[in-house]
XYZ file of C-alpha atoms in Angstrom:
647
model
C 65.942 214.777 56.434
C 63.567 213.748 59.000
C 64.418 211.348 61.905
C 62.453 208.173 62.350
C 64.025 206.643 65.046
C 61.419 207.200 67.693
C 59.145 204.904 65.939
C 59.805 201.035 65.913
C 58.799 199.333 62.801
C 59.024 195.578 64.402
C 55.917 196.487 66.987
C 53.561 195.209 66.169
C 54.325 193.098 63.924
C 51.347 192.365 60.855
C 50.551 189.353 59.872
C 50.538 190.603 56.130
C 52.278 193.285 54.988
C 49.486 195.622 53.428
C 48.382 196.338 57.090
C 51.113 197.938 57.825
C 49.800 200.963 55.233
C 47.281 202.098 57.786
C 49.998 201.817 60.255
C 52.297 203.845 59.051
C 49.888 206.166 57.289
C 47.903 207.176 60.711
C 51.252 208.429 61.803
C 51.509 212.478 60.695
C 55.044 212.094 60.347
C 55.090 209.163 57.770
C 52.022 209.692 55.831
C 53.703 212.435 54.059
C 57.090 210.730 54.103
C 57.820 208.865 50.772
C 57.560 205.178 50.479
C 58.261 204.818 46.868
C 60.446 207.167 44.250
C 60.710 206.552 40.797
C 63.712 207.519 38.419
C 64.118 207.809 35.128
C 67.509 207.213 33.009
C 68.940 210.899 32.874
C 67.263 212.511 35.967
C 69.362 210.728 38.938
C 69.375 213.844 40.468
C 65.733 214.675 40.941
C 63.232 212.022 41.439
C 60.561 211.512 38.134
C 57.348 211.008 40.770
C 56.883 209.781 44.752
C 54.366 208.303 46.267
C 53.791 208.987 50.144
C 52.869 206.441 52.545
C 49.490 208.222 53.056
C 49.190 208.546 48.956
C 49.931 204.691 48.779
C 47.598 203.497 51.000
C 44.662 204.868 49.668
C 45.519 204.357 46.390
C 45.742 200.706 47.335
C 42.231 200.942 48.742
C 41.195 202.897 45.393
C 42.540 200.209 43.341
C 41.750 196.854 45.510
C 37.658 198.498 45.457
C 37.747 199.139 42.028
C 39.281 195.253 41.275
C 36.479 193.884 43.142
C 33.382 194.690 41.721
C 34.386 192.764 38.321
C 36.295 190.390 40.242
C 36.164 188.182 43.576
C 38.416 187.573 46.289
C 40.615 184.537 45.849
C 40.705 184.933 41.991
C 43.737 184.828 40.183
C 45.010 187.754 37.861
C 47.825 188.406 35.394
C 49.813 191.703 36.109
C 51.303 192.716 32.975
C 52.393 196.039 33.876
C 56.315 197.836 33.035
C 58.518 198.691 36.071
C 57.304 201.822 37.515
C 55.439 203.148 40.517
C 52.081 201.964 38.809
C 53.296 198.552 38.922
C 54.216 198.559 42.857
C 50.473 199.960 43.710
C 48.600 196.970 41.561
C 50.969 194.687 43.234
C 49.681 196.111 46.793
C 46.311 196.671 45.547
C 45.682 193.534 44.628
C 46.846 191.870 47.922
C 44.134 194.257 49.637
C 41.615 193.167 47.448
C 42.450 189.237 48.361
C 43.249 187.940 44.400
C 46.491 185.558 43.707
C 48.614 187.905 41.738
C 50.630 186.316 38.746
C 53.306 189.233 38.094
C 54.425 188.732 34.556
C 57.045 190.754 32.372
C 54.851 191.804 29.951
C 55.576 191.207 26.689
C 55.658 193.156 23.277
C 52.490 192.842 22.252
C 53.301 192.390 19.051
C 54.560 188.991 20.046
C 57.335 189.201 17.377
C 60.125 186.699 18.111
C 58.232 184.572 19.755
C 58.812 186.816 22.670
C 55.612 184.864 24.608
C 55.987 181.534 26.085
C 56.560 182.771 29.372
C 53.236 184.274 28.895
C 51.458 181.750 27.719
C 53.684 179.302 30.484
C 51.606 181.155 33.268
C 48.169 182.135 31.543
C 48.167 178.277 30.771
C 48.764 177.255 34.717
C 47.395 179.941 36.875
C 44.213 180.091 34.759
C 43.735 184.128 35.780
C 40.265 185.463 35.308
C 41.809 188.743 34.191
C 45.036 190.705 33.166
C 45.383 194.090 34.602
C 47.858 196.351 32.354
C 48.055 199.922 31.045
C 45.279 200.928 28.793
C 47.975 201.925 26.191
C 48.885 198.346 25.984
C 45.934 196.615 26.051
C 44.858 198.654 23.229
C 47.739 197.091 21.792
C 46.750 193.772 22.546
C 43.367 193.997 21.067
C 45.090 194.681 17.492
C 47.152 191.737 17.841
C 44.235 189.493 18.304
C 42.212 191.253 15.328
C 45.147 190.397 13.058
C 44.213 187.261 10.692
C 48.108 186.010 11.208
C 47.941 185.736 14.774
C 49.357 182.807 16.656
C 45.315 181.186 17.146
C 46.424 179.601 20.308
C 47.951 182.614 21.958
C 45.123 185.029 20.602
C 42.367 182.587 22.463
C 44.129 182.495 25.750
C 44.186 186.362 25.292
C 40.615 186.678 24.360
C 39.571 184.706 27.631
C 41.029 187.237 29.704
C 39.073 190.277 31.399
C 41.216 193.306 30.697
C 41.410 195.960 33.244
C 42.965 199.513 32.652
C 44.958 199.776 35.471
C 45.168 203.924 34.756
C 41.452 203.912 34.338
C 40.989 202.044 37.979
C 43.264 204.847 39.712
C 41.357 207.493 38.611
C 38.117 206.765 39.767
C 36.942 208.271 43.412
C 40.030 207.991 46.152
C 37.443 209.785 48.628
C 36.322 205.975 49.064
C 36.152 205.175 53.084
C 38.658 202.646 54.501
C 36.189 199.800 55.072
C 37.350 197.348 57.397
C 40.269 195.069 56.219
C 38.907 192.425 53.706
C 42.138 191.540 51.986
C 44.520 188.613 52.019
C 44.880 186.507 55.092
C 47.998 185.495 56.014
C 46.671 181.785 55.430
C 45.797 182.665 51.960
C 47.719 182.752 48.673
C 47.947 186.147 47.253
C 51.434 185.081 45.222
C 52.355 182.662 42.172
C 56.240 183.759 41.920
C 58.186 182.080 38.971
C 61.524 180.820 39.731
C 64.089 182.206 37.953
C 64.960 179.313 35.155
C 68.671 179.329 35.883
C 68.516 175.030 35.913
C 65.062 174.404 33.927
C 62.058 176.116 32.670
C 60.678 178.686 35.279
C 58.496 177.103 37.988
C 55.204 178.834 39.465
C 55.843 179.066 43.051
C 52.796 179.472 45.555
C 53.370 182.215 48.471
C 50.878 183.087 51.248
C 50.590 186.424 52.248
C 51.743 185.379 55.895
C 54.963 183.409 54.551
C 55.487 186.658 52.524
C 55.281 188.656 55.888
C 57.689 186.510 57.987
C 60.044 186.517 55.499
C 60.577 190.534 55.311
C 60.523 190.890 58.776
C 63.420 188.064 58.875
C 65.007 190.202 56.428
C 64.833 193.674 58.066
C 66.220 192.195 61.225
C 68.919 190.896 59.660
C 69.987 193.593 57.862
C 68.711 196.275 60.305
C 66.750 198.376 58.356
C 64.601 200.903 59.678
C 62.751 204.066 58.492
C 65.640 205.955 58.194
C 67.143 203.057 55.561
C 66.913 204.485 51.989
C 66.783 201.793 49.337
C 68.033 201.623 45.978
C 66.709 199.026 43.651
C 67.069 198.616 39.732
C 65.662 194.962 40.035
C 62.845 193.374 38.390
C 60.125 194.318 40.311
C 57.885 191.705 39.003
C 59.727 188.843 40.188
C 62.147 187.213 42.969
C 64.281 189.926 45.121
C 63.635 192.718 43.251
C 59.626 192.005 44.516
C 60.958 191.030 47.884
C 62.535 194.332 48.258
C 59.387 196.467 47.593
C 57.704 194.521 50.849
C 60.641 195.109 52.747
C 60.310 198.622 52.193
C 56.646 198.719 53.956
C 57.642 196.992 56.782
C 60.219 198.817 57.500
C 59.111 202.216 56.613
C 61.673 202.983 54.759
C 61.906 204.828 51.603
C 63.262 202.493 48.082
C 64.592 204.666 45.002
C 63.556 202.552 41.964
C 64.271 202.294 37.971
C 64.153 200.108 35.382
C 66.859 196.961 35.105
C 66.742 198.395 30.952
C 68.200 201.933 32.743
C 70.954 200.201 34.870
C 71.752 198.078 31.842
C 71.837 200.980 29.204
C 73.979 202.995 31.970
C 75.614 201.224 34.768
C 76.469 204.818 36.181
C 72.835 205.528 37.207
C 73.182 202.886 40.358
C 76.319 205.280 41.773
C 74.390 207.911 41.126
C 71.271 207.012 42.657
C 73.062 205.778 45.619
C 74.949 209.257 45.873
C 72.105 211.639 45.524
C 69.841 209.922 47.579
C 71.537 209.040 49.593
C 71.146 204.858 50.126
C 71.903 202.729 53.022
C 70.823 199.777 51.075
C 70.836 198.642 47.546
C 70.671 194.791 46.781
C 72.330 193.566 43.144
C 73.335 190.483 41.370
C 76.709 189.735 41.781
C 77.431 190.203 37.776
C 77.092 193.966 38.375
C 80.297 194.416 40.772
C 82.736 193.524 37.676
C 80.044 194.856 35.497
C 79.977 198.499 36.914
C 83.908 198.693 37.575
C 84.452 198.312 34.045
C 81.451 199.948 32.487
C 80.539 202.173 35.467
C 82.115 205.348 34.201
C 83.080 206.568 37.219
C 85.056 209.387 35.908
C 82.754 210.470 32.750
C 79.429 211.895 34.626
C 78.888 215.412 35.698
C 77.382 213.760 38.932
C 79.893 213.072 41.644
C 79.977 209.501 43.290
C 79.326 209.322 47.030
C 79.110 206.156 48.572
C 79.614 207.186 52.266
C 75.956 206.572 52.759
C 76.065 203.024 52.039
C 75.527 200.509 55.373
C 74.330 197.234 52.936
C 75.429 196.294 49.864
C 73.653 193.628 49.420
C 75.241 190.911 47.013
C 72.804 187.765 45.477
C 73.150 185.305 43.245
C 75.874 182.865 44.153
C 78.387 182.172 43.621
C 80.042 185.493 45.309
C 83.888 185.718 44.307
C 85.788 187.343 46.670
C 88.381 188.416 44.559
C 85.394 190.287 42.168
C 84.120 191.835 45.717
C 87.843 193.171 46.990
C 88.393 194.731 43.346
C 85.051 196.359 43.480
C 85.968 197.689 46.695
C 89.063 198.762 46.006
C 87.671 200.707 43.169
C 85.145 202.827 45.335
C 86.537 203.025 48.536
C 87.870 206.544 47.661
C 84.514 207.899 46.812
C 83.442 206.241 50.615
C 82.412 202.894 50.501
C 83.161 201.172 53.722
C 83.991 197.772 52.983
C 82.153 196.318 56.105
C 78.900 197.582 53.871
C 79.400 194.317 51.720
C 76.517 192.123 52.182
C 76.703 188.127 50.921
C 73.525 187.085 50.891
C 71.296 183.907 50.010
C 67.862 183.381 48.739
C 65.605 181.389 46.695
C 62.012 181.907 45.047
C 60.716 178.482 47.000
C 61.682 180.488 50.488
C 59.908 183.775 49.156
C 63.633 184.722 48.560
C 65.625 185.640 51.299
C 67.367 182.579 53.940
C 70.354 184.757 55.553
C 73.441 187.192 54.945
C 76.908 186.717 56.526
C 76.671 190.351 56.813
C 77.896 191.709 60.293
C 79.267 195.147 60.148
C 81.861 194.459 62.648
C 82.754 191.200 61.492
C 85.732 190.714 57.951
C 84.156 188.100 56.041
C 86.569 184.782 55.278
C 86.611 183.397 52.132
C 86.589 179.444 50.806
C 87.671 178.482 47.609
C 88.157 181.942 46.164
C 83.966 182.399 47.659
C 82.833 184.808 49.984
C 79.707 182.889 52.736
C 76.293 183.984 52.654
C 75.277 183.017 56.009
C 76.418 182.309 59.413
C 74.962 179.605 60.986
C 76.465 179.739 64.724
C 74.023 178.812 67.020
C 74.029 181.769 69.520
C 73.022 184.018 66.532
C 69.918 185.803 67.291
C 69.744 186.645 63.592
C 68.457 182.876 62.728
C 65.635 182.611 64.726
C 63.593 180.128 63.468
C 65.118 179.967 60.226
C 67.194 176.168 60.796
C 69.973 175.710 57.976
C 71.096 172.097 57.430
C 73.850 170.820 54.955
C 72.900 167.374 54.097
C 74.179 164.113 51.962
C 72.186 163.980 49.130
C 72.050 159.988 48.749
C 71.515 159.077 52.513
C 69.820 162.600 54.150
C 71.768 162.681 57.009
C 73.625 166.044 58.162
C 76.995 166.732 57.501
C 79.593 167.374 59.506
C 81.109 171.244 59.096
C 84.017 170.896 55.879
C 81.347 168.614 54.074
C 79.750 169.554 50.767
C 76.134 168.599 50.677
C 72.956 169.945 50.090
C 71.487 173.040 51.864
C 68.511 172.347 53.450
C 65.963 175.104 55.079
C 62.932 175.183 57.610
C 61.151 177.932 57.985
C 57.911 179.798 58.305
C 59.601 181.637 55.614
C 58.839 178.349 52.616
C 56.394 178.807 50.446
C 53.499 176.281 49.779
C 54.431 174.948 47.042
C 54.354 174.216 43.292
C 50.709 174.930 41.591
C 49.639 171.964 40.246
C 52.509 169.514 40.878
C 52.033 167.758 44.275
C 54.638 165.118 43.390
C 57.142 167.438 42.917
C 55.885 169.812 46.557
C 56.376 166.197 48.435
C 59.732 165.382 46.803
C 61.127 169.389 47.022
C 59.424 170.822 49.643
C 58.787 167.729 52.618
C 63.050 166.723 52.981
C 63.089 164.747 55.912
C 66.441 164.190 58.223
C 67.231 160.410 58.545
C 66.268 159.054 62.197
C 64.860 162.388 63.324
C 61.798 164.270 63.799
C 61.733 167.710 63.521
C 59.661 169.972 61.019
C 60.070 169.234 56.934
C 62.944 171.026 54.906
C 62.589 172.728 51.958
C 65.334 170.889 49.704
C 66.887 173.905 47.908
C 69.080 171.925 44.940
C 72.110 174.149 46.150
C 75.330 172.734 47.277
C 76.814 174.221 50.514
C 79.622 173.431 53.021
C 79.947 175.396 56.509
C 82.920 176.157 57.625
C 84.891 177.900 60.639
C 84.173 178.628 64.429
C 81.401 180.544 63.482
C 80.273 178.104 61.104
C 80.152 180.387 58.154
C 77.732 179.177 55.226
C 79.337 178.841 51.984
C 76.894 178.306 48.584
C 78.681 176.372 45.977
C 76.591 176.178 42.905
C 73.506 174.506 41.827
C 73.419 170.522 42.646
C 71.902 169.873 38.925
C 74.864 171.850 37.492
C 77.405 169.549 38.891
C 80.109 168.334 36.462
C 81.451 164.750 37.382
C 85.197 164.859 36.188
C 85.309 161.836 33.161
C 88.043 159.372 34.139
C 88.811 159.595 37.714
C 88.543 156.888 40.074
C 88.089 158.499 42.871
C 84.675 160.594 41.743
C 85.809 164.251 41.535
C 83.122 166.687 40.997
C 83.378 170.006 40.421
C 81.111 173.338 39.955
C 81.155 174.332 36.232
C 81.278 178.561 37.683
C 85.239 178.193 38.371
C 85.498 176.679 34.841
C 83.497 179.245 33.221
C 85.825 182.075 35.291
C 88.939 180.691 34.604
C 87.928 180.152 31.088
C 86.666 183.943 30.566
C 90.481 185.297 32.342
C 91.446 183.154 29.961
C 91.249 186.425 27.350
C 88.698 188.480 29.017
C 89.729 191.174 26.043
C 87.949 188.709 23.585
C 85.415 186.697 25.856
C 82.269 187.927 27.238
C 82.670 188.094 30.649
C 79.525 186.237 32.436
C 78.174 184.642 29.292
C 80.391 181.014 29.224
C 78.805 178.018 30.130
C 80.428 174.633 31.108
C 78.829 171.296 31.376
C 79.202 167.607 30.893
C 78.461 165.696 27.528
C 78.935 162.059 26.741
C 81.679 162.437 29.685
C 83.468 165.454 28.241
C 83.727 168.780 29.875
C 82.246 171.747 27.269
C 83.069 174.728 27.654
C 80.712 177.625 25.333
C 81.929 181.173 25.432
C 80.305 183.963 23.586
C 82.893 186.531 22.088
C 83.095 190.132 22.010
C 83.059 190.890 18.363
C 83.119 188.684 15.120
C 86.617 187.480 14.537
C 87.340 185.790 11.055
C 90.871 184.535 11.375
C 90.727 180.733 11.739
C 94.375 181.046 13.634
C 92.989 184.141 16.314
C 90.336 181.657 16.919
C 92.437 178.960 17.515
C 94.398 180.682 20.101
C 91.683 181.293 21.854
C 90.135 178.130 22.547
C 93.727 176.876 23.193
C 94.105 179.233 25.655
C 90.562 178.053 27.515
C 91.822 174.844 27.578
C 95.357 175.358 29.315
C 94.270 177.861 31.549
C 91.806 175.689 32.862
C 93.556 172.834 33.032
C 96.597 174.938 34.612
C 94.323 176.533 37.382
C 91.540 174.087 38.218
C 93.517 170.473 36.811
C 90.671 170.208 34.703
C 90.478 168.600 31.500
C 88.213 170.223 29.247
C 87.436 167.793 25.644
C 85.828 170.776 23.421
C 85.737 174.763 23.642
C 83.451 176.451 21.520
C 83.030 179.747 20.557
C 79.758 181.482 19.676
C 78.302 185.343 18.722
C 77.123 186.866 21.248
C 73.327 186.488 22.849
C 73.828 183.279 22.097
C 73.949 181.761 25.583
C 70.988 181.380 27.318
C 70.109 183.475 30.736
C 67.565 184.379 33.146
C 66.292 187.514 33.897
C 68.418 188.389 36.651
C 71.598 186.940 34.558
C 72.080 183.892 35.961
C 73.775 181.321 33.109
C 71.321 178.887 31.825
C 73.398 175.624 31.487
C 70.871 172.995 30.575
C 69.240 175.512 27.924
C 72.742 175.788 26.235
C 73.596 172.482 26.517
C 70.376 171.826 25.033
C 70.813 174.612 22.461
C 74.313 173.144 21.601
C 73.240 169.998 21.053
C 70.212 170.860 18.978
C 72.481 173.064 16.748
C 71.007 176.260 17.310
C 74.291 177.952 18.561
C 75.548 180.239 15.963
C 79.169 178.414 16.387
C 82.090 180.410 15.001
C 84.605 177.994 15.779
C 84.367 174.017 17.426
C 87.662 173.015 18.682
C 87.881 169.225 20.482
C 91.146 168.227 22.180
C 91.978 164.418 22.408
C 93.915 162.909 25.398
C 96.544 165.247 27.393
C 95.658 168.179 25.393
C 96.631 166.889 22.101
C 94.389 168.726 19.045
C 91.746 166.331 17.304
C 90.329 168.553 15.302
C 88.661 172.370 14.707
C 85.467 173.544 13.419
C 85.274 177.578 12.241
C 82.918 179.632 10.615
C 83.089 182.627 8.492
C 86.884 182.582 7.972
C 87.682 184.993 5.089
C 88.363 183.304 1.967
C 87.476 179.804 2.846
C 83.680 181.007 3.730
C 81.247 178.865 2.437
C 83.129 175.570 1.683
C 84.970 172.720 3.932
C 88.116 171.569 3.938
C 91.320 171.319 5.303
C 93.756 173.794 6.843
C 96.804 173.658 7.934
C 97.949 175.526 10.956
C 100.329 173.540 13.115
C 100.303 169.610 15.030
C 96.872 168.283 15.500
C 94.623 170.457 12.974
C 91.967 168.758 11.649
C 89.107 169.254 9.225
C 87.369 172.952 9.243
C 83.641 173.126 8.249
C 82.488 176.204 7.104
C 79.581 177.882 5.537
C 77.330 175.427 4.792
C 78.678 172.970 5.993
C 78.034 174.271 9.860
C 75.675 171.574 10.872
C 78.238 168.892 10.836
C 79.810 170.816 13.911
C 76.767 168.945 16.122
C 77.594 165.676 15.024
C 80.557 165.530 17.605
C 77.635 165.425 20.356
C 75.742 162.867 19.623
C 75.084 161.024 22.950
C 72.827 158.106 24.769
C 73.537 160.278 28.206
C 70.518 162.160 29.140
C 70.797 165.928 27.910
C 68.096 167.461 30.054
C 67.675 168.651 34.021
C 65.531 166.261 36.045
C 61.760 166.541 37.120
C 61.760 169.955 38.659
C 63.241 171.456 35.910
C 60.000 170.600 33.665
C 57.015 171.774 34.999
């Protein structure tokens, strides 16, 4: 392998990060050295296709010419495009060309399952004057719309829409001469990035090209990347990090190994492999796939041996981190290399253009609080910072906390994006916090609860401030963050449970917990057991009393697209009776049984009545009867997220 280390990606600095193409690209050495590999399922050990940093830039040009004779600069457009190397160049193509990309999972275009409201979610806001996709697919398209049982509203909002071939616009003439730059600015928007949905319907996020830039660089500093770094990604490339981490290849000149989240899902053992054969320094993931991969990683099944010697950052998102996941994880791989200094806590949010800081410090052993690993480190002699300023803060009176507080994390930075499209309100209340009795510049209030903690003032991110659950019946106003329910809940009988697909939340003052189950299970008294054995562990570990445990077939909890739980969509779903429930059971005061609610339980299928099965059984509605399960949450209490959540 070649050695980069004579070249020093930081100088100069861009102000966007499609100029630094030309930069590296006028060097011999790295216009020939890849910037992007892509990877199929099955061929970890050879890459599928590469594209050079010379190859990328002026297919970048060839695309961002091509976009603008049909289009104008500043215009927004749809990307509806599959993970691949074809997506990454439209991404940077259209960025050259100066149009607001609107990168969008694109959807079957059948539109069966009503697999399109995200779609029709950001057609409807961004207003894009075209959708750039694979000719295959919008061939596709086109026979939807000629269909006479079409959805008419969908099929108009489609019809509006310029559709550009994206493999037609890559083939025209790449002999085209490198005008000078015309793209985005670093003033302008070039980005409308979705938030994730994890506490409310997805909201569309503006980022200028210059915030984007900062951010990166903030990034690459603080994890040290440089063009030797080899990154490994199986993220959505389309959206949040997994985006992020395509721009932090460029300006670091690195080279990122990507596939397909379906790959990694389908085949957990492609990440280690990936990582081996190419040999990775860095590789962000969500922090479901550490207990994911350790019991689905098949480690000892492939023909390809697992190597992880190369690994300097593995970089861990989507809080909350558990150390006790991380050290089993760890303890797992370190005999095929990985150095446990490589672990990489790390926080981020779409309304910051995703990354705020890591606690990462490769000479450093990470503490722990309340079973979670930090994701930051906010001492003040830390270089790392810069002008990224971290506040916790009280939520009612916006004053700074002291260090051992819970509060709010609040960040300023170059780094926050603009905004919310079309929802000033919501900007001023979310992105213009204000410290009590001090000027400095606004915060962007984040909605996550943190506490710092230590000499080194290690960050620690709680949960979500939405997701809170206030503990019914105590005085003194206990809160706690419905993830150690769910966790204590799932070890509960992780043979049985579904581990990362429970969610706990408040109704009508009762803690809820909803766990999906690993297979169907008719017997009533199996069932039992289980949700008996949610409630006492919980209540054993965390002195939490939880009113009503239901279990439900899998898929039937709600998540985002990088797995985060969806809380207020199951609590809504739960309420609205459009779980499929197998069995309701809701305890009375100190523990005692009120009554239990099954489904499909051999030969009582189909009818109600009552069973007995020990102190404290109640009625059990089956069949047809299921609908009577909802009754039980009836409730005046607001059911649904606050303003933010509803854009």
């Amino acid at each position: 392998m070649m050695n980069y280390e004579n070249y020093d990606p930081s100088y100069p600095d861009q102000p966007v990060v499609d100029l630094y193409f030309p930069v590296w690209a006028s060097l011999p050495a790295f216009r020939s050295k890849p910037a992007f590999v892509w990877v199929e399922d099955g061929s970890a050990n050879e890459a599928t296709s590469t594209l050079t940093y010379g190859q990328m830039n002026d297919s970048v040009q060839c695309i961002a010419s091509q976009l603008l004779i049909p289009l104008q600069r500043g215009d927004a457009v749809v990307i509806l495009c599959s993970p691949g190397l074809e997506l990454v160049e439209t991404i940077f193509g259209c960025q050259r060309a100066g149009l607001l990309s609107v990168p969008v999972s694109p959807p079957d275009p059948s539109f069966t399952n009503q697999n399109f409201h995200h779609l029709i979610r950001a057609l409807s806001q961004t207003k894009p004057k075209a959708a750039l996709a694979h000719s295959t697919y919008i061939t596709r398209i086109q026979h939807y719309i000629s269909l006479p049982s079409s959805d008419k509203d969908l099929v108009q909002r489609l019809k509006n829409l310029r559709w550009i071939a994206i493999d037609d616009i890559k083939t025209k003439d790449t002999t085209l001469q490198h005008s000078p730059y015309n793209g985005c600015r670093a003033e302008d928007l070039y980005l409308v990035q979705y938030t994730s949905g994890a506490t409310g319907i997805p909201k569309p996020v503006l980022v200028t090209a210059g915030s984007a830039a900062h951010n990166v660089r903030t990034a690459r500093k603080a994890y040290d990347l440089h063009p030797n770094s080899v990154i490994v990604s199986w993220l959505p490339q389309y959206h949040d990090c997994g985006l992020m981490f395509l721009l932090l290849t460029i300006v670091s000149g690195a080279t990122c190994v990507l596939t397909s989240p379906g790959a990694f899902v389908n085949r957990p053992r492609l990440w280690l492999e990936l990582i081996s054969n190419f040999n990775a320094t860095c590789t962000p993931v969500p922090s479901f796939t550490l207990p994911l991969v350790v019991k689905r990683g098949g480690v000892d099944k492939g023909t390809s041996p697992i190597n992880l010697w190369s690994m300097k950052n593995l970089i861990i998102i989507n809080e909350p981190i558990y150390r006790d996941a991380v050290e089993q994880f760890v303890d797992v791989f370190k005999p095929y290399g990985l150095n446990p200094s490589s672990i990489s806590p790390s926080y981020g949010l779409a309304e910051n253009c995703t990354f705020v800081s890591t606690a990462w410090r490769s000479d450093t052993p990470l503490p722990s609080h309340n079973k979670l690993l930090p994701s930051a480190r906010l001492n003040e002699n830390d270089d790392q910072l810069e002008d990224m300023n971290i506040v916790v803060v009280n939520e009612e009176t916006h004053e700074a906390v002291e260090d051992g507080i819970e509060g709010e994390i609040w960040v300023s930075s170059p780094s926050n994006a603009s905004g919310y499209l079309a929802h000033p309100n919501l900007t001023r209340e979310v992105y213009y916090g204000r410290l009590k009795n001090k000027l400095s510049r606004p915060f962007l209030r984040t909605g996550d609860r943190g506490v710092v903690k230590g000499e080194d003032r290690y960050l620690f991110v709680m949960g979500r401030c939405v997701d809170v659950i206030r503990l019914p019946n105590d005085d003194v106003g206990m809160e706690i963050h419905p993830h150690y329910v769910e966790t204590v809940a799932y070890n509960s009988n992780p043979g049985f449970l579904r581990g990362g697909c429970l969610a706990a939340f408040e109704v009508s003052n009762t803690v809820v917990v909803v766990a999906e189950t690993q297979r169907m299970e008719k017997n009533i008294g199996v069932l039992r057991k289980i949700c008996d054995g949610v409630r006492n562990g919980v209540v054993m570990e965390e002195g939490v009393e939880v009113g009503t445990v239901v279990l439900v077939r899998s898929g039937c909890v709600p998540k985002t697209t990088s797995g985060k739980i969806q809380r207020w969509a199951a609590k809504d779903k739960l309420v609205g009776g459009k779980m499929g429930v197998l069995m309701e059971v809701r305890f009375g005061d100190y523990g005692g049984s009120v009554s239990s609610l099954g489904a499909e339980v051999g030969e009582s299928e189909g009818r109600g009545g009552e069973r007995g099965g020990g102190e404290g059984w109640g009625k059990v509605v089956v069949g047809e009867e299921r609908e009577e399960i909802f009754l039980s949450f009836s409730s005046n209490a607001s059911i649904r997220p606050p303003l933010q959540s509803f854009l």
